[in-house]
Short mmCIF file of N, CA, C and O in Angstrom, two decimals:
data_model
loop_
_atom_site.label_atom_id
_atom_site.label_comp_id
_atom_site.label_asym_id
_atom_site.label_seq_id
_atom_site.Cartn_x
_atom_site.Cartn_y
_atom_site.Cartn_z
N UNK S 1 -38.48 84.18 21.29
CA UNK S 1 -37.16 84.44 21.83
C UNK S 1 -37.24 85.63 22.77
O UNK S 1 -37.86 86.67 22.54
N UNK S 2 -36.64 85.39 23.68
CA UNK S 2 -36.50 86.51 25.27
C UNK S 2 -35.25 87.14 24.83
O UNK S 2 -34.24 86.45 24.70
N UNK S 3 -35.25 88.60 24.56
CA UNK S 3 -34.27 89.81 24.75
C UNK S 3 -34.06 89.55 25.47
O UNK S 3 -34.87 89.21 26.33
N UNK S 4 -32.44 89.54 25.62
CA UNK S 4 -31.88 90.35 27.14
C UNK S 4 -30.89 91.06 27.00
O UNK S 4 -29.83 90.69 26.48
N UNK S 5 -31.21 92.50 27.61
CA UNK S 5 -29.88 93.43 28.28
C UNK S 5 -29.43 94.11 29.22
O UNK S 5 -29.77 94.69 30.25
N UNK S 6 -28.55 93.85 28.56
CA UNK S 6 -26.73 93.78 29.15
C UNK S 6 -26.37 95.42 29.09
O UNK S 6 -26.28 96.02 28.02
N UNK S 7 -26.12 96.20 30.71
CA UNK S 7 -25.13 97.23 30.36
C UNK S 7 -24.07 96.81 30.62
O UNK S 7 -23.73 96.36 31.72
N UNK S 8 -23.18 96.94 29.29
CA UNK S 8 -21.80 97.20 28.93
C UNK S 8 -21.03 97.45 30.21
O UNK S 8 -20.15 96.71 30.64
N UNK S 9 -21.51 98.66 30.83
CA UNK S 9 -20.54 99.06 32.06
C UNK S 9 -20.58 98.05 33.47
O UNK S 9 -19.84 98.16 34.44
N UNK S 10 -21.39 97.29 33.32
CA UNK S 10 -21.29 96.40 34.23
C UNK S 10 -20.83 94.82 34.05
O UNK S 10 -20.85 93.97 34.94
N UNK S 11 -20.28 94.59 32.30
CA UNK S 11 -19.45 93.18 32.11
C UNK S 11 -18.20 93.86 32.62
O UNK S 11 -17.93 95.06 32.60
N UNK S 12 -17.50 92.87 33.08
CA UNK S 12 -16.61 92.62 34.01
C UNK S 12 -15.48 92.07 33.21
O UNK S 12 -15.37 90.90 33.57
N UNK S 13 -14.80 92.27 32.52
CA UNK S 13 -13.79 91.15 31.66
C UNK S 13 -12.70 90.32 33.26
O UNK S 13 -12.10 90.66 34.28
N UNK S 14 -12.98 89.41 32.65
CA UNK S 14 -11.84 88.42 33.61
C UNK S 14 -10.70 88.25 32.58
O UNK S 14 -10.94 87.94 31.41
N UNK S 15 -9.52 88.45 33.02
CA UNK S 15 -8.09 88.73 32.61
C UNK S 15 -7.33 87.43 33.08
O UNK S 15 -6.90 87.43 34.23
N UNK S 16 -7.09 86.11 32.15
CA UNK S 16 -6.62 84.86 32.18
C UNK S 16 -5.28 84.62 32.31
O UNK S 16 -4.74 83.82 33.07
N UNK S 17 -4.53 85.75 31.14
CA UNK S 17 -3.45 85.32 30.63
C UNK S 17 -2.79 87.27 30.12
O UNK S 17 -3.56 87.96 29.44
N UNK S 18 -1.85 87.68 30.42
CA UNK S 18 -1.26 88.51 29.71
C UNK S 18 0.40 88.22 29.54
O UNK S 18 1.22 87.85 30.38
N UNK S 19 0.52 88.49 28.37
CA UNK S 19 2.06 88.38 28.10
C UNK S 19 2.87 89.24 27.64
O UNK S 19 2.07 90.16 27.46
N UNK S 20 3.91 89.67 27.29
CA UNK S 20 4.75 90.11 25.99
C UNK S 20 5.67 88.73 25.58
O UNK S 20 6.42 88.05 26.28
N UNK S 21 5.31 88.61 24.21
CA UNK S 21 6.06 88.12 22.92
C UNK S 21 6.64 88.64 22.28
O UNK S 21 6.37 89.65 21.63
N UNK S 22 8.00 87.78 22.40
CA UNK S 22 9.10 88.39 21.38
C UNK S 22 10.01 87.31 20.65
O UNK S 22 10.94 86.86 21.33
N UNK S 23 9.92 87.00 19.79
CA UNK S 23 10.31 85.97 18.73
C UNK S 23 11.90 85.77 18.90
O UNK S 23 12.36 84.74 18.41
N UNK S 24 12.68 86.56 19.49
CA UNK S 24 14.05 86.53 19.54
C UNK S 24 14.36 85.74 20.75
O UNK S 24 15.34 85.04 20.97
N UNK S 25 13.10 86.04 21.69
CA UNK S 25 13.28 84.95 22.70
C UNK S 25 12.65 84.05 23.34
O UNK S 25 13.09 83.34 24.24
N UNK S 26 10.93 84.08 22.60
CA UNK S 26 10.07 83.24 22.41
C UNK S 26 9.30 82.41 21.17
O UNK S 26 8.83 82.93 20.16
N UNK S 27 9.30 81.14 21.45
CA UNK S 27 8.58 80.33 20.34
C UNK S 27 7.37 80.76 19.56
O UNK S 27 6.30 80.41 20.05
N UNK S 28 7.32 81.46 18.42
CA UNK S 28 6.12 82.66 17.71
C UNK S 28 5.22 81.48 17.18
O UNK S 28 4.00 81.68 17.17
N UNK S 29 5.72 80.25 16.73
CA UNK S 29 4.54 79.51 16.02
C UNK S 29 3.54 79.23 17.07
O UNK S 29 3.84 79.14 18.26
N UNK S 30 2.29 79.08 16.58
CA UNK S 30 1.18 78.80 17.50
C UNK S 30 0.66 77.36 16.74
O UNK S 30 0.28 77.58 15.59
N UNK S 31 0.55 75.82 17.18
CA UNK S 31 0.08 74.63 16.16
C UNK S 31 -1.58 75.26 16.26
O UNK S 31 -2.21 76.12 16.87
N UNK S 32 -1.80 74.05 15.08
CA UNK S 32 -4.16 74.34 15.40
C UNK S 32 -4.43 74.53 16.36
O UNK S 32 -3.84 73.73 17.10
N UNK S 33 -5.08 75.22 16.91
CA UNK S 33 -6.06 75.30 18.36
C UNK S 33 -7.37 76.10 18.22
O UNK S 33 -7.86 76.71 17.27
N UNK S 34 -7.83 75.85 19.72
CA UNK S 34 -9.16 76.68 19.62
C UNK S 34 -8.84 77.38 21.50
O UNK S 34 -8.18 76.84 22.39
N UNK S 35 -9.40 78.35 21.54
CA UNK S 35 -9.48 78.88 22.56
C UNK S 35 -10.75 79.00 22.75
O UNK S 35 -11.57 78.96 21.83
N UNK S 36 -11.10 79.19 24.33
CA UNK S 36 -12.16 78.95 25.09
C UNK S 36 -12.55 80.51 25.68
O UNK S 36 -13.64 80.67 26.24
N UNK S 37 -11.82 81.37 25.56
CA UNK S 37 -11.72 82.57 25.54
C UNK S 37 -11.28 83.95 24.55
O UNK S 37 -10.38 83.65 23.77
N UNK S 38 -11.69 85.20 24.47
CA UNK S 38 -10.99 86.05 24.25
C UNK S 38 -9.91 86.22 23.91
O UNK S 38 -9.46 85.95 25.03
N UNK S 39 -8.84 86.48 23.21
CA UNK S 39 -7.89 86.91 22.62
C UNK S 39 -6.79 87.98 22.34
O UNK S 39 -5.63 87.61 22.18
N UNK S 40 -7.14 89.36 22.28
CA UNK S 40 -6.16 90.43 21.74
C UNK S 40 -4.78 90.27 21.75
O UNK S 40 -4.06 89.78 22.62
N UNK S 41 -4.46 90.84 20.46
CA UNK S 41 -3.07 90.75 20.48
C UNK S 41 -2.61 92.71 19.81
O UNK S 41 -3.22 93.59 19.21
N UNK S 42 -1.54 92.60 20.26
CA UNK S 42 -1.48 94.14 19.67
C UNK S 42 0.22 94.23 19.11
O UNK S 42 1.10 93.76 19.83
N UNK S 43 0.49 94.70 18.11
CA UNK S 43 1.74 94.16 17.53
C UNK S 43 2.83 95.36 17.84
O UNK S 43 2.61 96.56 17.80
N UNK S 44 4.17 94.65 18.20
CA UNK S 44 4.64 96.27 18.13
C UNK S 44 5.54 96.24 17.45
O UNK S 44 6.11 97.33 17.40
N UNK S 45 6.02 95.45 16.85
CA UNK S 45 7.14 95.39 15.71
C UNK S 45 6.83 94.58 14.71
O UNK S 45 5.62 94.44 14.81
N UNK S 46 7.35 93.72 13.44
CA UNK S 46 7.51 92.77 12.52
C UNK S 46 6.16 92.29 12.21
O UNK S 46 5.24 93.08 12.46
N UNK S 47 5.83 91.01 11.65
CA UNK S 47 4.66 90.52 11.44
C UNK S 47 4.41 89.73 12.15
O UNK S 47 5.16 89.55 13.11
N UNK S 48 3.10 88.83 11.95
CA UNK S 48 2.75 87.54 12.57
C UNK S 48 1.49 87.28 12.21
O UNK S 48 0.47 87.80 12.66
N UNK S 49 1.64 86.07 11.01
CA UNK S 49 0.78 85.61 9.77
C UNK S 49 -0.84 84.92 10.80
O UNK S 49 -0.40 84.31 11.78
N UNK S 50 -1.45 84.92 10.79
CA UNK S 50 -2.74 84.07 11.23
C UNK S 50 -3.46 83.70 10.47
O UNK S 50 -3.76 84.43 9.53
N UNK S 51 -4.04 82.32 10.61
CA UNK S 51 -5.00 81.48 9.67
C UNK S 51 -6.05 80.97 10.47
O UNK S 51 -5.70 80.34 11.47
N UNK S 52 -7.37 81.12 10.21
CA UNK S 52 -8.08 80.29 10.83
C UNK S 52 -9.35 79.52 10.00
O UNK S 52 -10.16 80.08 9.26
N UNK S 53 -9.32 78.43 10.25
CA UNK S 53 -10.05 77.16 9.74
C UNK S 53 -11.11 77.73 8.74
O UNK S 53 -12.04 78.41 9.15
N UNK S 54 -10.90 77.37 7.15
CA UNK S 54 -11.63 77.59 6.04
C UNK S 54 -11.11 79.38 5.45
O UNK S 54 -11.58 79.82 4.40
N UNK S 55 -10.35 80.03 6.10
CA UNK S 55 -9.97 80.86 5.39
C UNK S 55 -9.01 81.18 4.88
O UNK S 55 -8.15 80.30 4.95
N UNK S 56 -8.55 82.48 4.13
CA UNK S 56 -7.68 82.83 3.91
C UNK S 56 -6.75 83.64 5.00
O UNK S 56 -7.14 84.69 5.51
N UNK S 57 -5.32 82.99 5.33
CA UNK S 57 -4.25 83.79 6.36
C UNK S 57 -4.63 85.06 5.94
O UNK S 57 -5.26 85.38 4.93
N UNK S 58 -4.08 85.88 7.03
CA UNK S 58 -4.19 87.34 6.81
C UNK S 58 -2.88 87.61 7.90
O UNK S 58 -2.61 86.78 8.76
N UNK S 59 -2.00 89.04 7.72
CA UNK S 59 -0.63 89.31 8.27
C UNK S 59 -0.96 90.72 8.95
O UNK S 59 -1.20 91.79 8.38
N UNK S 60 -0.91 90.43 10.41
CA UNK S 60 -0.76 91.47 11.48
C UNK S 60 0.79 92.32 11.25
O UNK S 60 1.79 91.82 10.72
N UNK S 61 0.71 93.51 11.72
CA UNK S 61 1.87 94.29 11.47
C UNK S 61 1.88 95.18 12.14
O UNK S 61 0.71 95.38 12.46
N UNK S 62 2.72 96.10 12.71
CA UNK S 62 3.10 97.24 13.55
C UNK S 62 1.96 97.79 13.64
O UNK S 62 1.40 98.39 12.73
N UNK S 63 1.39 97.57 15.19
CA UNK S 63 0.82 99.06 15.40
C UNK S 63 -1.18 98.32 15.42
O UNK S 63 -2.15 98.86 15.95
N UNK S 64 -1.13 97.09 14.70
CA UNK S 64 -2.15 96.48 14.52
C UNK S 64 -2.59 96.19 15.83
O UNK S 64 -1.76 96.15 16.73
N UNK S 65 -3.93 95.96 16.09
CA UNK S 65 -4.89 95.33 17.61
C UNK S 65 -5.48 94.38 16.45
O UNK S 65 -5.70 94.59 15.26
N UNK S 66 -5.69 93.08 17.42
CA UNK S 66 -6.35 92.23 17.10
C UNK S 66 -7.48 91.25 18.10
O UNK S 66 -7.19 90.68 19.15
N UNK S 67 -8.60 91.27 17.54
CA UNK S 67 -9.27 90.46 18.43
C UNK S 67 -9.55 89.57 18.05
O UNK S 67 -9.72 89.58 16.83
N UNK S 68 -9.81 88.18 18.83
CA UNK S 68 -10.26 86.89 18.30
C UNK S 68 -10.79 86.40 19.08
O UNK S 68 -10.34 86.21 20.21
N UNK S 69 -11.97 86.04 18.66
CA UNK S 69 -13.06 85.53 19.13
C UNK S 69 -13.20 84.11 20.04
O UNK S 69 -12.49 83.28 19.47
N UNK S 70 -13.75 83.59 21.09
CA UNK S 70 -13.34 82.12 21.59
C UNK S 70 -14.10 81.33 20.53
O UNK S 70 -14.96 81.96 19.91
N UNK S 71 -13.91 80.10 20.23
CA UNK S 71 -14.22 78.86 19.76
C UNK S 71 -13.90 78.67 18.10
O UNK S 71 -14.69 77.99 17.45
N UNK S 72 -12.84 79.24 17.48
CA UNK S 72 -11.68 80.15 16.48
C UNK S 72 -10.81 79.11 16.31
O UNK S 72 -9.84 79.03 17.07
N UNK S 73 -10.93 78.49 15.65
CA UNK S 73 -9.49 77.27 14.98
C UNK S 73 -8.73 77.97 14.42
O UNK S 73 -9.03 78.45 13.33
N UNK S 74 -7.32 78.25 15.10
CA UNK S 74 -6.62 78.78 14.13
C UNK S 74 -5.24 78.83 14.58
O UNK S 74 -5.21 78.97 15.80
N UNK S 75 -3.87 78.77 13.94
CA UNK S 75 -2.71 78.55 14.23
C UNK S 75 -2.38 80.28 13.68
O UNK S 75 -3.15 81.11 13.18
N UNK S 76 -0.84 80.36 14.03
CA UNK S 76 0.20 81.74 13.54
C UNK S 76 1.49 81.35 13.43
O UNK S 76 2.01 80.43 14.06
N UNK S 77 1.95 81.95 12.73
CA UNK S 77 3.42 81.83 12.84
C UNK S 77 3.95 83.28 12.11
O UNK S 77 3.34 84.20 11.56
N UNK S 78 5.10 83.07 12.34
CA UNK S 78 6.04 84.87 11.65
C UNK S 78 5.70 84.84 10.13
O UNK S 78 5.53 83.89 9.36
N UNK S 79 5.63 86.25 9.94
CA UNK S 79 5.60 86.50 8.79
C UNK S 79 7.04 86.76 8.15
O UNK S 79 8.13 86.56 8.69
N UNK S 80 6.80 87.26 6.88
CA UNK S 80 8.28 88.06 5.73
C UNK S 80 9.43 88.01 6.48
O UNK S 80 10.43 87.30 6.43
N UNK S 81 8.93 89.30 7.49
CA UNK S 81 10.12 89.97 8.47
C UNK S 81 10.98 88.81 9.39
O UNK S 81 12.04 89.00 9.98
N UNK S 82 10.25 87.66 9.31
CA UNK S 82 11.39 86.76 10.66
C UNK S 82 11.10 86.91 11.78
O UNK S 82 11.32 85.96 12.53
N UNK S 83 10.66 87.78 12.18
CA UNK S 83 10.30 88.47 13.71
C UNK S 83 9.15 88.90 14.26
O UNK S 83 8.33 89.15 13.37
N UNK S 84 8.70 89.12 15.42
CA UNK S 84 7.44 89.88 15.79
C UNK S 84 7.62 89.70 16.94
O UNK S 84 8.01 88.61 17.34
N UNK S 85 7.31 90.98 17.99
CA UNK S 85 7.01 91.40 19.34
C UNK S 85 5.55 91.79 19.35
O UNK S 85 4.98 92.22 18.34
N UNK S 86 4.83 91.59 20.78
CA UNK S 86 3.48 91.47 20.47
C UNK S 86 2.91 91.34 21.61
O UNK S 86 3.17 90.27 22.17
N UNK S 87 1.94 92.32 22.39
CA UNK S 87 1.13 92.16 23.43
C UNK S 87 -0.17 90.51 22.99
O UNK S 87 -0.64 90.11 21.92
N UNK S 88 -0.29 90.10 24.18
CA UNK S 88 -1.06 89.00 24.51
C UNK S 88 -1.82 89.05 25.62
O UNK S 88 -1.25 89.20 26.70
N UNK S 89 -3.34 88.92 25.56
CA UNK S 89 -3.89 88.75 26.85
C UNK S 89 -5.35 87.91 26.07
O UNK S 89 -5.97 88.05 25.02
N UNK S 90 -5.43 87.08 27.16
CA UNK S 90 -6.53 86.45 27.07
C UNK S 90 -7.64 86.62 28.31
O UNK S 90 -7.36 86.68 29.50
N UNK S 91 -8.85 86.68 27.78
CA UNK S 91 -10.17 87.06 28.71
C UNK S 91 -11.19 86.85 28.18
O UNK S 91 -11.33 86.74 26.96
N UNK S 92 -12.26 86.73 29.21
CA UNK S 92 -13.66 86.67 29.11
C UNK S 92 -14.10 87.24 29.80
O UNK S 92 -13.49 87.70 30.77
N UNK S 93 -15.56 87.49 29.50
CA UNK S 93 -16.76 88.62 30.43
C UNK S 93 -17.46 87.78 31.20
O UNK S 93 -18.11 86.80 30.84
N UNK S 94 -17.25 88.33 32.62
CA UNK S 94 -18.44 88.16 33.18
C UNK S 94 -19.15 89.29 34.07
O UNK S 94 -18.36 90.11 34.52
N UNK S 95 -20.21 89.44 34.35
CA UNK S 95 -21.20 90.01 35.12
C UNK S 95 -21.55 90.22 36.48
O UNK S 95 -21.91 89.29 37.20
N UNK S 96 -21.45 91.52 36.90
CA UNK S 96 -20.78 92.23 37.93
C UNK S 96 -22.76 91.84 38.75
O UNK S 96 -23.03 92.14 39.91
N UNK S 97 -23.72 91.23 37.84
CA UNK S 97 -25.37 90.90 38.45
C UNK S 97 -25.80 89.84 38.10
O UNK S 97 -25.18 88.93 37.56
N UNK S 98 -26.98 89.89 38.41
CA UNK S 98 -27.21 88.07 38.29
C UNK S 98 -28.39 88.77 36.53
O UNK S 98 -29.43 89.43 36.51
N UNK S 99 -27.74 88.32 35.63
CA UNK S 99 -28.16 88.24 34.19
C UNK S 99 -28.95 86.88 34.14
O UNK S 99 -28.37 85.83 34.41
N UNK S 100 -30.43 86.90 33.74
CA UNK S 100 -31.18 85.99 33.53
C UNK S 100 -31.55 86.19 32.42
O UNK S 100 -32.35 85.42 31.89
#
């Protein structure tokens, strides 16, 4: 097997998708999926339950960052609280050189 590295300061994240979510005026459930990219979410109010394929849900909450990985089966929906506001951006890395 061939090492290869990568400086850090030269991946490039490509920025797909950014949002704000807010349950009072957006649809919070997410059905099964898989993403093909990057993820973060960063919470700024209420909950928002996540499950992904063979595990146990686990509940994001104020103040939480979350990352999720691409190729991730997994749905969300609100937690306890009823509610959740919530940064969204989706991305991937790429390389500012030619990486062989």
């Amino acid at each position: 097997m061939t090492e290869k590295v990568i400086n850090l300061l030269d991946a490039v994240p490509y920025v797909r998708h950014v949002a704000l979510v807010d349950s009072t005026k957006d649809k919070c459930f997410t059905p099964w999926r898989i993403l093909y990219d990057f993820e973060i979410l960063f919470i700024l109010d209420g909950e928002l339950v996540v499950r992904e394929r063979r595990k146990e849900a686990y509940t994001l909450r104020k103040n939480d960052f979350h990352i999720m990985q691409p190729n991730v089966w997994h749905t969300r929906h609100l937690g306890e609280s009823g509610f959740c506001r919530y940064y969204n951006v989706h991305f991937e890395f790429s390389s500012k050189g030619d990486i062989q």
